Coordinates of C-alpha atoms in Angstrom, one line a residue:
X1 CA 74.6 159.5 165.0
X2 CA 73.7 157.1 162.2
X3 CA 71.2 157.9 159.8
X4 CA 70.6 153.7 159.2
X5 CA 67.2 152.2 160.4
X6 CA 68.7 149.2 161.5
X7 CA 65.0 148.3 163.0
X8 CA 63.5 148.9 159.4
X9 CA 66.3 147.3 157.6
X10 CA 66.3 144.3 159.7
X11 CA 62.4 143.5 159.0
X12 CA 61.9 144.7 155.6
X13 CA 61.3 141.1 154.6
X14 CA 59.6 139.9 157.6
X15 CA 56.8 143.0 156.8
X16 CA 56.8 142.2 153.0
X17 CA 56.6 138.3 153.2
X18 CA 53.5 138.5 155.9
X19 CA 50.8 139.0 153.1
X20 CA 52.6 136.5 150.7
X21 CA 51.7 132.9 150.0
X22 CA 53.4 130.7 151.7
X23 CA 54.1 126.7 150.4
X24 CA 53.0 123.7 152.4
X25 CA 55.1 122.9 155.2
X26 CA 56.0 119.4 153.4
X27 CA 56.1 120.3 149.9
X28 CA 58.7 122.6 150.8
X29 CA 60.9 120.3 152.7
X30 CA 60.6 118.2 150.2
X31 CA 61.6 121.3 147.5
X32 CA 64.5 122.2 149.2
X33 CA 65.5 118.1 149.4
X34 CA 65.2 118.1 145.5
X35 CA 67.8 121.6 145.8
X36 CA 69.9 119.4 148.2
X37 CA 70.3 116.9 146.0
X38 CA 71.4 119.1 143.2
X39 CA 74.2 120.5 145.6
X40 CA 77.0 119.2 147.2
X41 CA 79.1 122.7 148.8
X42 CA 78.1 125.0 150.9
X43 CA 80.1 127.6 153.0
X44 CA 79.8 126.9 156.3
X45 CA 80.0 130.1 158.7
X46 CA 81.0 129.8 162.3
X47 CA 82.5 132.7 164.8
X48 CA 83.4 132.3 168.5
X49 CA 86.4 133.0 170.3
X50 CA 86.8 136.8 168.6
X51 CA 87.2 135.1 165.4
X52 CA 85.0 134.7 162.7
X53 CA 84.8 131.9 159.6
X54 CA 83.3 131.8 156.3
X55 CA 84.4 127.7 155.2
X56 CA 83.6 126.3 151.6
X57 CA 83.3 122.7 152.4
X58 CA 82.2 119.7 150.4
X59 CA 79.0 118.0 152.3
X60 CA 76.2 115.6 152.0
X61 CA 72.5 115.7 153.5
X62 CA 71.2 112.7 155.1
X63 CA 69.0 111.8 158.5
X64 CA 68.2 115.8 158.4
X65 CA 71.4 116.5 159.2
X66 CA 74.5 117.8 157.1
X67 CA 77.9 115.8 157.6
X68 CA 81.1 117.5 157.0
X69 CA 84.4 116.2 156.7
X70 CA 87.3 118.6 157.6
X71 CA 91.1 117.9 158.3
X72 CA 90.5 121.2 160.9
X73 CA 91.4 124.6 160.4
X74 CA 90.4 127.7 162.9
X75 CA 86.6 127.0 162.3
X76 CA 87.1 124.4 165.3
X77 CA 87.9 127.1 167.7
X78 CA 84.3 129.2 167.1
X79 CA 83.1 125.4 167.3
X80 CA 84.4 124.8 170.3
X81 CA 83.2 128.3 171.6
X82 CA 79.6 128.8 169.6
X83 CA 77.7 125.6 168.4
X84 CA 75.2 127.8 166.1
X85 CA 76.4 128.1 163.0
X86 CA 75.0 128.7 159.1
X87 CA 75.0 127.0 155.7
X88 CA 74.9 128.8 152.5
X89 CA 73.8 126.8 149.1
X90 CA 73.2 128.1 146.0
X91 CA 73.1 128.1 142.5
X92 CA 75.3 130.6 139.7
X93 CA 71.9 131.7 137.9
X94 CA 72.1 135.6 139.1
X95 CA 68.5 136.2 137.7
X96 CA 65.9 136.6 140.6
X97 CA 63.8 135.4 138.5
X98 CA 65.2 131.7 138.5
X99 CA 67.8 132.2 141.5
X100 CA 67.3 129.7 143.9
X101 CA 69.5 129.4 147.3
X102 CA 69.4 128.2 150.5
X103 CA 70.0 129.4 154.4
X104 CA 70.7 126.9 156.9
X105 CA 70.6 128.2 160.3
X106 CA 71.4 125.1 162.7
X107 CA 73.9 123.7 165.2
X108 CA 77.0 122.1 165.2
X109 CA 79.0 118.8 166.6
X110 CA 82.0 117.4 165.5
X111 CA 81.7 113.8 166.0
X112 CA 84.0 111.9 168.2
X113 CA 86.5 110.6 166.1
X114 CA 86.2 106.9 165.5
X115 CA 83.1 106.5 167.5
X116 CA 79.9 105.4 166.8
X117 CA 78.7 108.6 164.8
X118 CA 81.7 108.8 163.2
X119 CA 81.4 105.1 162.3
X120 CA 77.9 105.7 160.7
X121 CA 79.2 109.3 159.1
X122 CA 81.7 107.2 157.1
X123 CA 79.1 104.9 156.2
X124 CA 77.3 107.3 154.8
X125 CA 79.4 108.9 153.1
X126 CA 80.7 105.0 151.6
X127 CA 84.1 105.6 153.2
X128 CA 86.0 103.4 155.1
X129 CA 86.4 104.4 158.8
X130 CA 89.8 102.3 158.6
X131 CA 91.4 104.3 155.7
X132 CA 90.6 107.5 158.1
X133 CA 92.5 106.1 160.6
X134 CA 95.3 105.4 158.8
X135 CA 95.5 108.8 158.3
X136 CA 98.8 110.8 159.8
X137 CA 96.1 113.2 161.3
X138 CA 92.6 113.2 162.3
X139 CA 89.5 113.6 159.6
X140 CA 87.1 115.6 161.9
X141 CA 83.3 114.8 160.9
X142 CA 80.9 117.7 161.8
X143 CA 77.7 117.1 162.0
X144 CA 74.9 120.3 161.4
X145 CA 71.5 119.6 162.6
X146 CA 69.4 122.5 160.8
X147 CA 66.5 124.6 163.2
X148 CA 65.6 126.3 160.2
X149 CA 65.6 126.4 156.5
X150 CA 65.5 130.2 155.0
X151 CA 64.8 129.2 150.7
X152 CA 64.5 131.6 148.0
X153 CA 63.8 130.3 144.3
X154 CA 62.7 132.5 142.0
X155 CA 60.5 130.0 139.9
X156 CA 58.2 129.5 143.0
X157 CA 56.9 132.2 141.3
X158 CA 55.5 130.1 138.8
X159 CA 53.5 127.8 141.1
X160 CA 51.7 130.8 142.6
X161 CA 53.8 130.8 145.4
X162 CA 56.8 133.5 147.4
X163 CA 59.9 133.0 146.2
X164 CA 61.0 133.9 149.6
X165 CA 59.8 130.7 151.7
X166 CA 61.3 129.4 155.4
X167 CA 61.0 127.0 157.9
X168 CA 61.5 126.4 161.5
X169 CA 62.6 122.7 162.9

């Protein structure tokens, strides 16, 4: 028998957080845009398929959505089997008093390659679709749609707020 509260372990924050002030819905996004910004890798974890993957990818932000480009690797194969995956972004200051990082919880697509999405990916991105294909393999795009943002920056302090703030899409 384990002598770990999972139950308790699993909601200490939810229990702590409840009584805490939470930012406006709108000045947060727009607070964890401004951390977005500052950013540009995440690791990006996927599992299906018995197999689990922890990726550090390059990506950008745009639309709401995060676009990822990836020559492939086994992170396809938990795509192909799980479409829920998570972002992790943060910073190198190990303080919780100024450590700021981010949670991404969202779903995943890789975008048909050479189609329309993949078309306005590249344009994003200010890459030309035609370079990709002359490629002697396939850049896969993925596309990550967050459902929910899970920030924690310790200067939120500061403004009177948690640093432990989230949102649900």
């Amino acid at each position: 028998m384990s002598g770990i509260d999972w139950e308790a372990a699993a909601n200490h924050w939810i229990a702590q957080e409840s009584a805490e002030t939470r930012m406006p819905a709108a000045d947060l996004v727009t607070e964890i845009e401004a951390f977005l910004a500052r950013h540009k890798i995440c690791t990006l974890a996927t599992a299906g398929n018995g197999i689990v993957r922890n990726t550090t990818v390059e990506y950008l932000y745009a639309e709401g959505a995060f676009w990822i480009i990836s020559e492939g690797g086994q992170k396809f194969r938990t795509l192909q089997a799980n479409k829920n995956v998570c972002l992790a972004i943060h910073d190198d200051d190990i303080s919780f008093a100024t450590l700021a990082g981010l949670q991404v919880t969202g779903t995943a697509e890789v975008v048909e390659p050479f189609g329309e999405d993949y078309a306005h990916a590249c344009e994003l991105r200010g890459l030309p679709m035609e370079r990709l294909r002359t490629m002697p393999f396939v850049m896969n795009i993925i596309k990550v749609t967050p459902t929910r943002f899970d920030y924690v920056n310790g200067t939120l302090k500061e403004r009177g707020f948690s640093p432990r703030q989230h949102i649900d899409f």
